[in-house]
mmCIF file of C-alpha atoms in Angstrom:
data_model
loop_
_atom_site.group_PDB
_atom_site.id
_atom_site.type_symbol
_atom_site.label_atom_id
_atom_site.label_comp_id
_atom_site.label_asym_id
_atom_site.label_seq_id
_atom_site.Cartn_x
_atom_site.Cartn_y
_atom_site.Cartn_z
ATOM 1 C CA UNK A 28 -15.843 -10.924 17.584
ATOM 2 C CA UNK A 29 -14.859 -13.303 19.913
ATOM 3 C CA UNK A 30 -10.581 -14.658 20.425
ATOM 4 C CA UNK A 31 -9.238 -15.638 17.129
ATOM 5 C CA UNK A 32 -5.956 -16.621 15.882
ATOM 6 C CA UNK A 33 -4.142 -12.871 16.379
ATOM 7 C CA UNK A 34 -5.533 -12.613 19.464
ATOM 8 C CA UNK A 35 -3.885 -15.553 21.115
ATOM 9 C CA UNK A 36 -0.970 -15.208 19.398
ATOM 10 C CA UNK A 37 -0.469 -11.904 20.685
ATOM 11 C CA UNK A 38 -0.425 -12.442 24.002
ATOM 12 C CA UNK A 39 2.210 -15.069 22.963
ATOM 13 C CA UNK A 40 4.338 -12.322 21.114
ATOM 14 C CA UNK A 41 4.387 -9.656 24.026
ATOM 15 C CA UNK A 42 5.059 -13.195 26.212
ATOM 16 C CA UNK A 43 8.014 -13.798 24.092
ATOM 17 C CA UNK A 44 9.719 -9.950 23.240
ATOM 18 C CA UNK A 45 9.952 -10.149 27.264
ATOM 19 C CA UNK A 46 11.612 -13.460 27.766
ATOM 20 C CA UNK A 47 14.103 -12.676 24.485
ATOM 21 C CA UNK A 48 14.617 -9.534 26.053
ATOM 22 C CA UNK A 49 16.048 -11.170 29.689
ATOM 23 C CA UNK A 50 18.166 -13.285 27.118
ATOM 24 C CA UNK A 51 19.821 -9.715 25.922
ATOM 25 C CA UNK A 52 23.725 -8.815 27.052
ATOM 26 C CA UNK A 53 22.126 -5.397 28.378
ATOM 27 C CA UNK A 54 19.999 -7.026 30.343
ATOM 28 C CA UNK A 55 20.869 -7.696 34.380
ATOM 29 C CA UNK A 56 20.700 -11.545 34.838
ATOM 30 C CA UNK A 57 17.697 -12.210 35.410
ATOM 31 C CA UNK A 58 16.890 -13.175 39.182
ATOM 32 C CA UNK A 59 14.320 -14.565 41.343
ATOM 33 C CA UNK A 60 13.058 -15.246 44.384
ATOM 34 C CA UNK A 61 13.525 -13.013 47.624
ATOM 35 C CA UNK A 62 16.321 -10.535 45.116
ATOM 36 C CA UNK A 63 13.972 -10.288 42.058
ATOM 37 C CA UNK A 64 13.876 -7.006 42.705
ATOM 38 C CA UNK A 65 18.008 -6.044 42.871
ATOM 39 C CA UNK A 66 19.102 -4.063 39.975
ATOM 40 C CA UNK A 67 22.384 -4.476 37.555
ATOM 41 C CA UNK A 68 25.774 -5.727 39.642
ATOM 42 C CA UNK A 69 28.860 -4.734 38.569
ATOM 43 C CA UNK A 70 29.241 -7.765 36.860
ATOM 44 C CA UNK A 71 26.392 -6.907 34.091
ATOM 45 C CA UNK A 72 27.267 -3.617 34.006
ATOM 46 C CA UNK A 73 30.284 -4.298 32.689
ATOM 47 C CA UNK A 74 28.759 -6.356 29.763
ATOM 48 C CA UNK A 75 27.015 -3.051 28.966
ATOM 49 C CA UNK A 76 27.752 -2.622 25.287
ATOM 50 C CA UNK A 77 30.080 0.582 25.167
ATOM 51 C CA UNK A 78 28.459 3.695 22.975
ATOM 52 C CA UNK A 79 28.863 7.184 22.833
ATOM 53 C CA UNK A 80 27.250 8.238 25.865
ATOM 54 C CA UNK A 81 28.156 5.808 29.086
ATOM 55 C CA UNK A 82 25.890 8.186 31.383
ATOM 56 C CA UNK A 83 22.977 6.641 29.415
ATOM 57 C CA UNK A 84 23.555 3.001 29.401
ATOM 58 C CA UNK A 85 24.096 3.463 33.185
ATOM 59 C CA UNK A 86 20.794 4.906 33.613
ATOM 60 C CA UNK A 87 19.011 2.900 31.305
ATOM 61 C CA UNK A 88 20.195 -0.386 32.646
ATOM 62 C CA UNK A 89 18.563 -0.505 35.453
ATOM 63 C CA UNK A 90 15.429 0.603 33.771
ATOM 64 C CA UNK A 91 15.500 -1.887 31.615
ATOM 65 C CA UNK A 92 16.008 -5.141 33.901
ATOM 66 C CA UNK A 93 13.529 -3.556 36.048
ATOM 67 C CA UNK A 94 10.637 -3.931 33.477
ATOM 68 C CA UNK A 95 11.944 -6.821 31.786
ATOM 69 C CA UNK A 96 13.036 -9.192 34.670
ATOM 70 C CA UNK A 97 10.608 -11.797 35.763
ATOM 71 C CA UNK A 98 8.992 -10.523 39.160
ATOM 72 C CA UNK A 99 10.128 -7.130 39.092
ATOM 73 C CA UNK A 100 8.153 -4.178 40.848
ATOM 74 C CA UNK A 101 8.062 -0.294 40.264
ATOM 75 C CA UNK A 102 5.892 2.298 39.453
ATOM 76 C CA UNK A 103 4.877 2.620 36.475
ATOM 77 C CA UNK A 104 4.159 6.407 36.047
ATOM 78 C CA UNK A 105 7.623 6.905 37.895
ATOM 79 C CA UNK A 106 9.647 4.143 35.265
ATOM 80 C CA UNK A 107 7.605 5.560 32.026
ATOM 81 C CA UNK A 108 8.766 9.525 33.444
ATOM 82 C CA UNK A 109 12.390 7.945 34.040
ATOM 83 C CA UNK A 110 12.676 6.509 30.325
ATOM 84 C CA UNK A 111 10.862 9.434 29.203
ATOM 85 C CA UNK A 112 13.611 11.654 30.858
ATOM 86 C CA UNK A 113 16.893 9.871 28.257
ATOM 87 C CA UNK A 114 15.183 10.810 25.446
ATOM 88 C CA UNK A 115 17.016 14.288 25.268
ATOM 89 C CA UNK A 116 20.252 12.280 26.582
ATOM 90 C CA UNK A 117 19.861 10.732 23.153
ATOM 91 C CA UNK A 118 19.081 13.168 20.952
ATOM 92 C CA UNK A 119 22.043 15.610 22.474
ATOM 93 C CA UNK A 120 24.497 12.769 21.791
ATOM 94 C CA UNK A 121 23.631 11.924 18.371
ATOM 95 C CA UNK A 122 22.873 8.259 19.591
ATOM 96 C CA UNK A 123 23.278 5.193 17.000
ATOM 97 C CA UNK A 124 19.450 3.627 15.953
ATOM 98 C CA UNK A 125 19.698 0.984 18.091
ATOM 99 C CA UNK A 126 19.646 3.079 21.611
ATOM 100 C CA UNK A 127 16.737 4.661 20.564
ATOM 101 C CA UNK A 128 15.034 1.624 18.967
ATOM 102 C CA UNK A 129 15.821 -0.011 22.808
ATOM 103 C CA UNK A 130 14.380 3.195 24.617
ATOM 104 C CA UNK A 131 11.503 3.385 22.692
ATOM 105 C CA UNK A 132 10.841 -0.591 23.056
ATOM 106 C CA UNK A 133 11.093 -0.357 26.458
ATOM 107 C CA UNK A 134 8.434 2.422 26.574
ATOM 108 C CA UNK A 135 6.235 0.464 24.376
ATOM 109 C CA UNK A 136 6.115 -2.464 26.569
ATOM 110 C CA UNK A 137 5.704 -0.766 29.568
ATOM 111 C CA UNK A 138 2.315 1.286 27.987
ATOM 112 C CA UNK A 139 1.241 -2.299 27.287
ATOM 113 C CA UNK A 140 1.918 -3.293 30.858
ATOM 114 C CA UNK A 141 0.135 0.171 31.957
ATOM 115 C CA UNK A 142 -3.098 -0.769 29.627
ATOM 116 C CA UNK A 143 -2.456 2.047 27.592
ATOM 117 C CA UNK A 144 -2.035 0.869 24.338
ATOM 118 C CA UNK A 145 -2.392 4.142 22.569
ATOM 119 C CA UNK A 146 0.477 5.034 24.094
ATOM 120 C CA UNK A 147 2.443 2.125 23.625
ATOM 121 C CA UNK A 148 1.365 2.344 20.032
ATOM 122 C CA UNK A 149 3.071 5.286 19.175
ATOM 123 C CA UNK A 150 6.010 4.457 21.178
ATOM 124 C CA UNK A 151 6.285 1.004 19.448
ATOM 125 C CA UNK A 152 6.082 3.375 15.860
ATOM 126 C CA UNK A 153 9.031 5.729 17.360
ATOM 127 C CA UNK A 154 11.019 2.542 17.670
ATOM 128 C CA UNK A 155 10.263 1.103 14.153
ATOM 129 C CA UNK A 156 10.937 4.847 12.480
ATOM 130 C CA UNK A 157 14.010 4.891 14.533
ATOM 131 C CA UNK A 158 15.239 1.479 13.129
ATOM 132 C CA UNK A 159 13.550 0.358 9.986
ATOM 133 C CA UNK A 160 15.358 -2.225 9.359
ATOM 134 C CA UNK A 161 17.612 -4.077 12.967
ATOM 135 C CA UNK A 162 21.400 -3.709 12.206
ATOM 136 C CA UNK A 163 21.661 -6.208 14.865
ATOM 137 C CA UNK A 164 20.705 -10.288 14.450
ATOM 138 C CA UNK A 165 19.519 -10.432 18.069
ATOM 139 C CA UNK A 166 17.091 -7.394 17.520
ATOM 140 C CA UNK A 167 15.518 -8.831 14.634
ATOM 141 C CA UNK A 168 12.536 -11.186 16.435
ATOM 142 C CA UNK A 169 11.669 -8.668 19.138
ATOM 143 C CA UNK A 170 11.723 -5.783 16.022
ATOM 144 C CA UNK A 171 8.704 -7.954 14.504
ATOM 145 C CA UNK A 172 6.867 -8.634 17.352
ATOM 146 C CA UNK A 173 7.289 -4.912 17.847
ATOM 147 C CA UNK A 174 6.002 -4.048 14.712
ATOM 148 C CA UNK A 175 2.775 -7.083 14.825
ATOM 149 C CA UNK A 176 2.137 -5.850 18.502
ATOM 150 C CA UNK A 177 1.723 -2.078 17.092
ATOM 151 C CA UNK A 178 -0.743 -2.721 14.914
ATOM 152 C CA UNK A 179 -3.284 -4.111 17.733
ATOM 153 C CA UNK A 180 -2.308 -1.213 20.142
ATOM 154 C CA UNK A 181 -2.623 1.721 17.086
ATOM 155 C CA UNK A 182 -6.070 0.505 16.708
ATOM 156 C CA UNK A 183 -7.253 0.541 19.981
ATOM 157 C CA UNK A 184 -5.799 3.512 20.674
ATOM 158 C CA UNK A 185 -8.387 5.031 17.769
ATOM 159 C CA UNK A 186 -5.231 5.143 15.379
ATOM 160 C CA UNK A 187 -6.509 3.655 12.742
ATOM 161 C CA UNK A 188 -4.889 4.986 9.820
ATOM 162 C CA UNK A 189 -1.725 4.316 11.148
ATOM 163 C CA UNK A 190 -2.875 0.725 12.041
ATOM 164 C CA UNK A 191 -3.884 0.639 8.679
ATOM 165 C CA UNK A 192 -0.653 1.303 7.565
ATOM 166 C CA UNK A 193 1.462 -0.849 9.760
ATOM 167 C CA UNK A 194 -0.265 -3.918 9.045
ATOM 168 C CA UNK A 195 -0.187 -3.336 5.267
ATOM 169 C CA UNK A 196 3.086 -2.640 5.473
ATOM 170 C CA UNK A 197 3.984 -6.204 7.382
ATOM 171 C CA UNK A 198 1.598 -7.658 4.591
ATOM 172 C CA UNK A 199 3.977 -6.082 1.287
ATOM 173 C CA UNK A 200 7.103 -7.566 3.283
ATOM 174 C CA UNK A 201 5.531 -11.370 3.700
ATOM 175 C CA UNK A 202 3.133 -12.325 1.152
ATOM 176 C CA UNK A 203 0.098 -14.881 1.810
ATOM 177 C CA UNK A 204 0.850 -16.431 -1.296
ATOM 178 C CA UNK A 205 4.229 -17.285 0.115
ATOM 179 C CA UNK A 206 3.403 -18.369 3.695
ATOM 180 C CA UNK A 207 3.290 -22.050 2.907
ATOM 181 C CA UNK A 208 7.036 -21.589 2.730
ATOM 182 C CA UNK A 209 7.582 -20.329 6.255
ATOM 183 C CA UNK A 210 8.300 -22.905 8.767
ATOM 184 C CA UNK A 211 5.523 -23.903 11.409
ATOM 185 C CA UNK A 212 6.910 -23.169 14.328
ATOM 186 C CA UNK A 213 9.971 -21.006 15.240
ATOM 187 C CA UNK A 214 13.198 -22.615 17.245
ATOM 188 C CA UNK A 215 15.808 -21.020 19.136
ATOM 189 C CA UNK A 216 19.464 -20.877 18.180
ATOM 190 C CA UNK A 217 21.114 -21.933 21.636
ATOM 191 C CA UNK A 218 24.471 -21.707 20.006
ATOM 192 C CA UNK A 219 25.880 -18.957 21.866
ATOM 193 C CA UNK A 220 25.666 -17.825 25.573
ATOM 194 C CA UNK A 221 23.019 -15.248 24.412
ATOM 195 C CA UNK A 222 19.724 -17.264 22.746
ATOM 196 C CA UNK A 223 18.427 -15.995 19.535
ATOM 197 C CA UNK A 224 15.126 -16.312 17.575
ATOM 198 C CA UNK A 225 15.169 -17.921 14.576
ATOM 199 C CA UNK A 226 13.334 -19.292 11.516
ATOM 200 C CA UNK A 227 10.423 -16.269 11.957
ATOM 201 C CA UNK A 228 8.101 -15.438 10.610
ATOM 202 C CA UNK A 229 6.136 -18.560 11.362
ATOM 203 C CA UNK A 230 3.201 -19.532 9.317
ATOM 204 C CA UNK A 231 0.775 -18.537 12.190
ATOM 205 C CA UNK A 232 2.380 -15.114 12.953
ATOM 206 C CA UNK A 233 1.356 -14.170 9.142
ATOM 207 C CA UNK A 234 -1.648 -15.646 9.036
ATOM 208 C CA UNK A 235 -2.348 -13.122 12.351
ATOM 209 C CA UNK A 236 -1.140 -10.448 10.253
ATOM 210 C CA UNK A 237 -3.793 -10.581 7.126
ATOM 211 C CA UNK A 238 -6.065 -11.251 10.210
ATOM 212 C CA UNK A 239 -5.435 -7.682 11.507
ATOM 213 C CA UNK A 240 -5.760 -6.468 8.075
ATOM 214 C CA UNK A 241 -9.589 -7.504 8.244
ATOM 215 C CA UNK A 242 -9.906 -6.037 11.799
ATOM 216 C CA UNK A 243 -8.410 -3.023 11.163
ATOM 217 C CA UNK A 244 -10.608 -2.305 7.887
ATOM 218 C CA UNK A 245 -14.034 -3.415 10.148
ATOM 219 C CA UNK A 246 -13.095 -1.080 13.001
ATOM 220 C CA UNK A 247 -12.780 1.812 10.462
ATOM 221 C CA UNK A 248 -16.287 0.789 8.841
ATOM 222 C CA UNK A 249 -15.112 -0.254 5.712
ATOM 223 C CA UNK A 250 -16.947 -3.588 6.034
ATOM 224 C CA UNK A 251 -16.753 -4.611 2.700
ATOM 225 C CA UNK A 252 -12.951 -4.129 2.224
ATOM 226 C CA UNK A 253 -12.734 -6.440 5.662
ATOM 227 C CA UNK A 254 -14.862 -8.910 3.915
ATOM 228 C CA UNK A 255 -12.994 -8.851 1.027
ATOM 229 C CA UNK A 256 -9.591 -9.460 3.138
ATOM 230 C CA UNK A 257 -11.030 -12.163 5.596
ATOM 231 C CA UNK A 258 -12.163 -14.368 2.534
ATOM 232 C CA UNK A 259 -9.004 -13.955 0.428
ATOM 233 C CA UNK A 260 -7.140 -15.369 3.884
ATOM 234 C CA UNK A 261 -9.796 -18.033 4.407
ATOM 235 C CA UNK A 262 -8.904 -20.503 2.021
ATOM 236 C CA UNK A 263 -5.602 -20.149 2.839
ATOM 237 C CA UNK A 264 -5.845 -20.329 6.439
ATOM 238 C CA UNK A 265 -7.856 -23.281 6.135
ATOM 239 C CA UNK A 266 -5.035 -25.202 3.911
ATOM 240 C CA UNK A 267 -2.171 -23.926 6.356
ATOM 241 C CA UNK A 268 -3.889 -24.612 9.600
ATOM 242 C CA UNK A 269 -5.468 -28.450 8.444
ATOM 243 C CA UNK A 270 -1.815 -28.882 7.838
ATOM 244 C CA UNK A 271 -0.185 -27.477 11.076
ATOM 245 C CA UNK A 272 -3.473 -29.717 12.749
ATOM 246 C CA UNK A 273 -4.527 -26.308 14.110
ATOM 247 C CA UNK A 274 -7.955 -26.013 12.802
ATOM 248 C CA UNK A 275 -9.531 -24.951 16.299
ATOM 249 C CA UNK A 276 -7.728 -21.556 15.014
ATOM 250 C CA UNK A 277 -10.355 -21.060 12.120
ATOM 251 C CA UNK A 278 -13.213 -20.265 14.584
ATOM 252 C CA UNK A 279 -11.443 -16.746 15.137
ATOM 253 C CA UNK A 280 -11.515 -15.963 10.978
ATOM 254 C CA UNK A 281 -14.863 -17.376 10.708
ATOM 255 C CA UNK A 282 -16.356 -15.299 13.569
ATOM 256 C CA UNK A 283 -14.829 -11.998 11.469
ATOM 257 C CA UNK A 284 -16.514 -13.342 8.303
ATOM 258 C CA UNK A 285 -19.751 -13.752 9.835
ATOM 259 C CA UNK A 286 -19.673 -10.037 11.692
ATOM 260 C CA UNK A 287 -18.310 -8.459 7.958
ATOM 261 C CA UNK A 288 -21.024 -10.475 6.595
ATOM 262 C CA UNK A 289 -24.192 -8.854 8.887
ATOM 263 C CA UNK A 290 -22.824 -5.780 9.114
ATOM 264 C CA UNK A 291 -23.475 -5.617 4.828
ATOM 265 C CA UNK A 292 -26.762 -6.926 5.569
ATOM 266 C CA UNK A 293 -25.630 -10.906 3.928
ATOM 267 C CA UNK A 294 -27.475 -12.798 6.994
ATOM 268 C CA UNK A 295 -27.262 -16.174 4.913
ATOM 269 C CA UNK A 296 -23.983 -15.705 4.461
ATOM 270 C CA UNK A 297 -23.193 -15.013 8.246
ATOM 271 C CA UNK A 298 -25.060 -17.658 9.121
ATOM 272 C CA UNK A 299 -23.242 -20.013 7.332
ATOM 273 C CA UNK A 300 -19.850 -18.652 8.644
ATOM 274 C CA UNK A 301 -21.143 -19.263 12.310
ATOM 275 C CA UNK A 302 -22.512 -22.754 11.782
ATOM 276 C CA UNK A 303 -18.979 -23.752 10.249
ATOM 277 C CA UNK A 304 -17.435 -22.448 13.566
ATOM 278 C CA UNK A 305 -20.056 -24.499 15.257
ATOM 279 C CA UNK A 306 -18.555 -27.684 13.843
ATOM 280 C CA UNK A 307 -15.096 -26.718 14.458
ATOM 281 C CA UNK A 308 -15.819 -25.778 17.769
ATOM 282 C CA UNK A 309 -17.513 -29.117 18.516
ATOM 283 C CA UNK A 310 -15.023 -31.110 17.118
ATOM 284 C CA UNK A 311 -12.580 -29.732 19.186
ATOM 285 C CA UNK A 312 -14.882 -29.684 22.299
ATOM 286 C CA UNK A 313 -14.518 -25.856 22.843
ATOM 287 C CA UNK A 314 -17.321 -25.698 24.830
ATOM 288 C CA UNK A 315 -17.349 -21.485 24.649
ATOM 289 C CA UNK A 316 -17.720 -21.186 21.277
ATOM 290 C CA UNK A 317 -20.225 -23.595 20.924
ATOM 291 C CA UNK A 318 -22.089 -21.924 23.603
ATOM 292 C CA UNK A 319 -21.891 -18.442 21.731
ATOM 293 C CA UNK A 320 -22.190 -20.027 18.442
ATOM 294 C CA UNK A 321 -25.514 -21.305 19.087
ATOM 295 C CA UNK A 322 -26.562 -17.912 21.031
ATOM 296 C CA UNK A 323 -25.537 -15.986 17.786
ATOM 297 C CA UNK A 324 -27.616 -18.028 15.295
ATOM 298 C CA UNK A 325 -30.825 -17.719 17.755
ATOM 299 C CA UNK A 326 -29.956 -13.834 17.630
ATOM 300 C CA UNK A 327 -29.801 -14.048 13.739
ATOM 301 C CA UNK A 328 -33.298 -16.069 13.382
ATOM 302 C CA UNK A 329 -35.124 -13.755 16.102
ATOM 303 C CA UNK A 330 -34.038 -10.553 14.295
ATOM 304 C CA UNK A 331 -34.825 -12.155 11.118
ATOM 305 C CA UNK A 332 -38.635 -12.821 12.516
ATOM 306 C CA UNK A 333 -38.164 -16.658 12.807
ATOM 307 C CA UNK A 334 -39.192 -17.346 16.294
ATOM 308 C CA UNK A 335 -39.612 -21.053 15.196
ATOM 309 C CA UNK A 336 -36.004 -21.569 13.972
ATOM 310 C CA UNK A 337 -34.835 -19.206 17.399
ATOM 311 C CA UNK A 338 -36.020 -21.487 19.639
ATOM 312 C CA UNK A 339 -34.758 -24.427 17.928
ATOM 313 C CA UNK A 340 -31.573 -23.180 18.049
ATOM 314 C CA UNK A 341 -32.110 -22.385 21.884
ATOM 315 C CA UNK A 342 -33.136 -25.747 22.533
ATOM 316 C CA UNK A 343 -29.786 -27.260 21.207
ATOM 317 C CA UNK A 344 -28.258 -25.102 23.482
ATOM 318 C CA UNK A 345 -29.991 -26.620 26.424
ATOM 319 C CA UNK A 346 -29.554 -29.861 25.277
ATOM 320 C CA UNK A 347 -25.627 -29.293 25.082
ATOM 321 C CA UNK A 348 -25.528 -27.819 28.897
ATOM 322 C CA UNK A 349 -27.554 -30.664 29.760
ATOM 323 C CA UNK A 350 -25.118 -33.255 27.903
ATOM 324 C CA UNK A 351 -21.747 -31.608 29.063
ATOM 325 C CA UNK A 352 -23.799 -30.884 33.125
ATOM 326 C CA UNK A 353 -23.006 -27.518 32.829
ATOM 327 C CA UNK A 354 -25.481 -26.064 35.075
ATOM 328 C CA UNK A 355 -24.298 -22.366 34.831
ATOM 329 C CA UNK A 356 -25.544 -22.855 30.833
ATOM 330 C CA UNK A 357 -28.895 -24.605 31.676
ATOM 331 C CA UNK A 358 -29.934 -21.626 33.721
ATOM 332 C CA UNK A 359 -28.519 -19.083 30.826
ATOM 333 C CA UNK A 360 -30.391 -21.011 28.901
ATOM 334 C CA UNK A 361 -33.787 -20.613 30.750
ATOM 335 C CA UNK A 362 -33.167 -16.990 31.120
ATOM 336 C CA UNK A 363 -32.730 -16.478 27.265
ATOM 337 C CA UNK A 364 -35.691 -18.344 26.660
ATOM 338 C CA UNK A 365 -37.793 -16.034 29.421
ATOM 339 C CA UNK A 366 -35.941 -12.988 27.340
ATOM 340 C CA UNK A 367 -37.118 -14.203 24.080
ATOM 341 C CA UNK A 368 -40.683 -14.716 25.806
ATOM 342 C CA UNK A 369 -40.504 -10.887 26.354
ATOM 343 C CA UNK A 370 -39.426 -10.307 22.897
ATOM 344 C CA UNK A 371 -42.115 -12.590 20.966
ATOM 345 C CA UNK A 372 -44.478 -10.199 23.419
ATOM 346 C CA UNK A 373 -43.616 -7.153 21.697
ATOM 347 C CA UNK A 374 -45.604 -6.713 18.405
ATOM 348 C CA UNK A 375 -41.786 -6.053 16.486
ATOM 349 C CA UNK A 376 -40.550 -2.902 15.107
ATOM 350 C CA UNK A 377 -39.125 -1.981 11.628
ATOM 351 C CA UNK A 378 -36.033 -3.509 10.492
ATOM 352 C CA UNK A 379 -33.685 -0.911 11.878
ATOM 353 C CA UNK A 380 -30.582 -0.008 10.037
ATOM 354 C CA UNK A 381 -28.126 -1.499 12.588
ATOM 355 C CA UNK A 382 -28.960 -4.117 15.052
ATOM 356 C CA UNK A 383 -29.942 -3.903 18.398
ATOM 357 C CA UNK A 384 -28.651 -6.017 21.478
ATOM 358 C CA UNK A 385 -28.180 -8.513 21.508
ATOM 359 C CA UNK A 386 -26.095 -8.853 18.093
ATOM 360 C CA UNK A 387 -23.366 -11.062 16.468
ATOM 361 C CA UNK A 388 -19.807 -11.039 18.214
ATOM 362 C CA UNK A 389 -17.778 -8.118 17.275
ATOM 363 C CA UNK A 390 -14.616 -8.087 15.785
ATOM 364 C CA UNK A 391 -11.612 -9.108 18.395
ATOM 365 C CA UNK A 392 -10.090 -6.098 20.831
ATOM 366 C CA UNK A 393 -6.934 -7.010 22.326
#
């Protein structure tokens, strides 16, 4: 399916673990312009919090500001074998939870930053095993964007399962019951020379999390348990995000609902899902998603054999591109009609088991 609430918000998430991460006292300062590439002075090192092993923090310092710091460049086979090669450092020394939990962050994000997100997955679930629970304040927000972040790369990464268990796991620790209780957005305590997150979990990040419980069920199959999940968060998503005046956010949820819904075979119901998108999307002048909104309902009424209701919705389509002057859409338009000329051709097959291109948006990758 097409970008919904998680999806955006991820982005966001990743976004924010890197600027709270230049905020960190471990962190060179963070530098720009013609030295955005300079590594750790003196100066930071000496901030370095002291542990049991100095050879490491020296090492991973530099590391560290490299990937974090706004503008920085290096390889990224060369910095993931370089992070890879403290592990053992680590290990040897008997190293407190949080050295590994910052290792194994760091490796996490820079698999992200790499495009492997199987990788980073299971990196990500090394640093949550190796701290459960952060001992530290300042770890806390970057520890749950960690842990909402891992879900999205575990699943792409085929690791579904452990997806599966992630996300369930975020879902026992902040109930959807309880989420009108969160605040709406989360500030930042500028107390202290060091910013920290605070008030988080918002309302929205939870809301993303029972939205990757429905993902996560539909890309294992189980279509009816992802049904099942997406409607017990609908009502409440619609409540919490009329509230928060963030209603544009429902067209992601309904766009899941109407994929669960065809995949069981409930056309009327995923039919109705998409045209209550539609209006949201209008309303909000989201041109996109009114664009594949319409396309998805003339896919729905041209595999159900009604060629007459296909081309109506087809012809609302062209009379939207002609209304907004997109001429891009007014010649997709005329090619989708030519394409359904072709298809009307074709004396039509059986009903086949699963549909055939083109079909209803799939579930959200990202």
């Amino acid at each position: 399916m097409r970008q919904g609430m998680r999806q955006q918000l991820l982005a966001q998430g990743i976004a924010a673990l890197a600027s709270l991460a230049a905020a960190m006292p471990l962190l060179a300062t963070a530098q720009t312009g013609g030295n955005a590439n300079a590594v750790a002075t003196s100066p930071a090192e000496a901030a370095l919090p002291t542990t049991g092993n100095n050879n490491f923090e020296k090492r991973f310092a530099p590391l560290y500001a490299a990937v974090f710091t706004e503008g920085g460049r290096f390889s990224g086979s060369a910095m993931s074998a370089d992070l890879q090669a403290l592990e053992p450092i680590l290990k040897r020394t008997k190293a407190p939870a949080l050295d590994f939990f910052r290792l194994y962050y760091t490796q996490a994000t820079l698999f992200n930053r790499r495009g492997m997100p199987s990788e980073a997955g299971l990196a990500a679930q090394k640093a949550i095993t190796a701290m459960p629970k952060p001992s530290d304040p300042q770890w806390a927000y970057p520890h749950l964007e960690l842990s909402i972040a891992s879900v999205r790369w575990l699943a792409e990464g085929g690791r579904y399962e452990a997806a599966l268990k992630q996300v369930q796991t975020l879902a026992v620790r902040y109930p959807l019951q309880q989420v009108a209780k969160l605040p709406t957005q989360m500030r930042w305590d500028n107390s202290t020379p060091i910013p920290q997150a605070a008030d988080f979990p918002t309302q929205l990040q939870v809301l993303g999390i029972y939205e990757d419980l429905g993902y996560v069920l539909h890309e294992q199959g189980q279509y009816r348990q992802a049904l099942q999940a997406n409607q017990r968060l609908l009502p409440v998503a619609r409540e919490r995000l009329q509230v928060m005046g963030e209603t544009p956010r429902l067209r992601g949820l309904l766009a899941n609902l109407a994929q669960n819904s065809y995949m069981l075979g409930q056309v009327d119901a995923a039919r109705n899902y998409l045209q209550e998108r539609l209006q949201i999307a209008l309303g909000a002048g989201d041109h996109a998603t009114v664009y594949d909104s319409y396309f998805q309902l003339m896919v729905l009424a041209h595999e159900q054999n009604d060629p007459q209701q296909a081309r109506q919705w087809l012809s609302t389509y062209e009379q939207y591109a002609r209304a907004q002057g997109h001429s891009d859409q007014l010649a997709r338009a005329q090619q989708l009609r030519n394409e359904l000329n072709g298809r009307e051709a074709v004396p039509p097959p059986q009903q086949p088991a699963q549909p055939s291109a083109p079909q209803p948006a799939r579930q959200p990758k990202r």
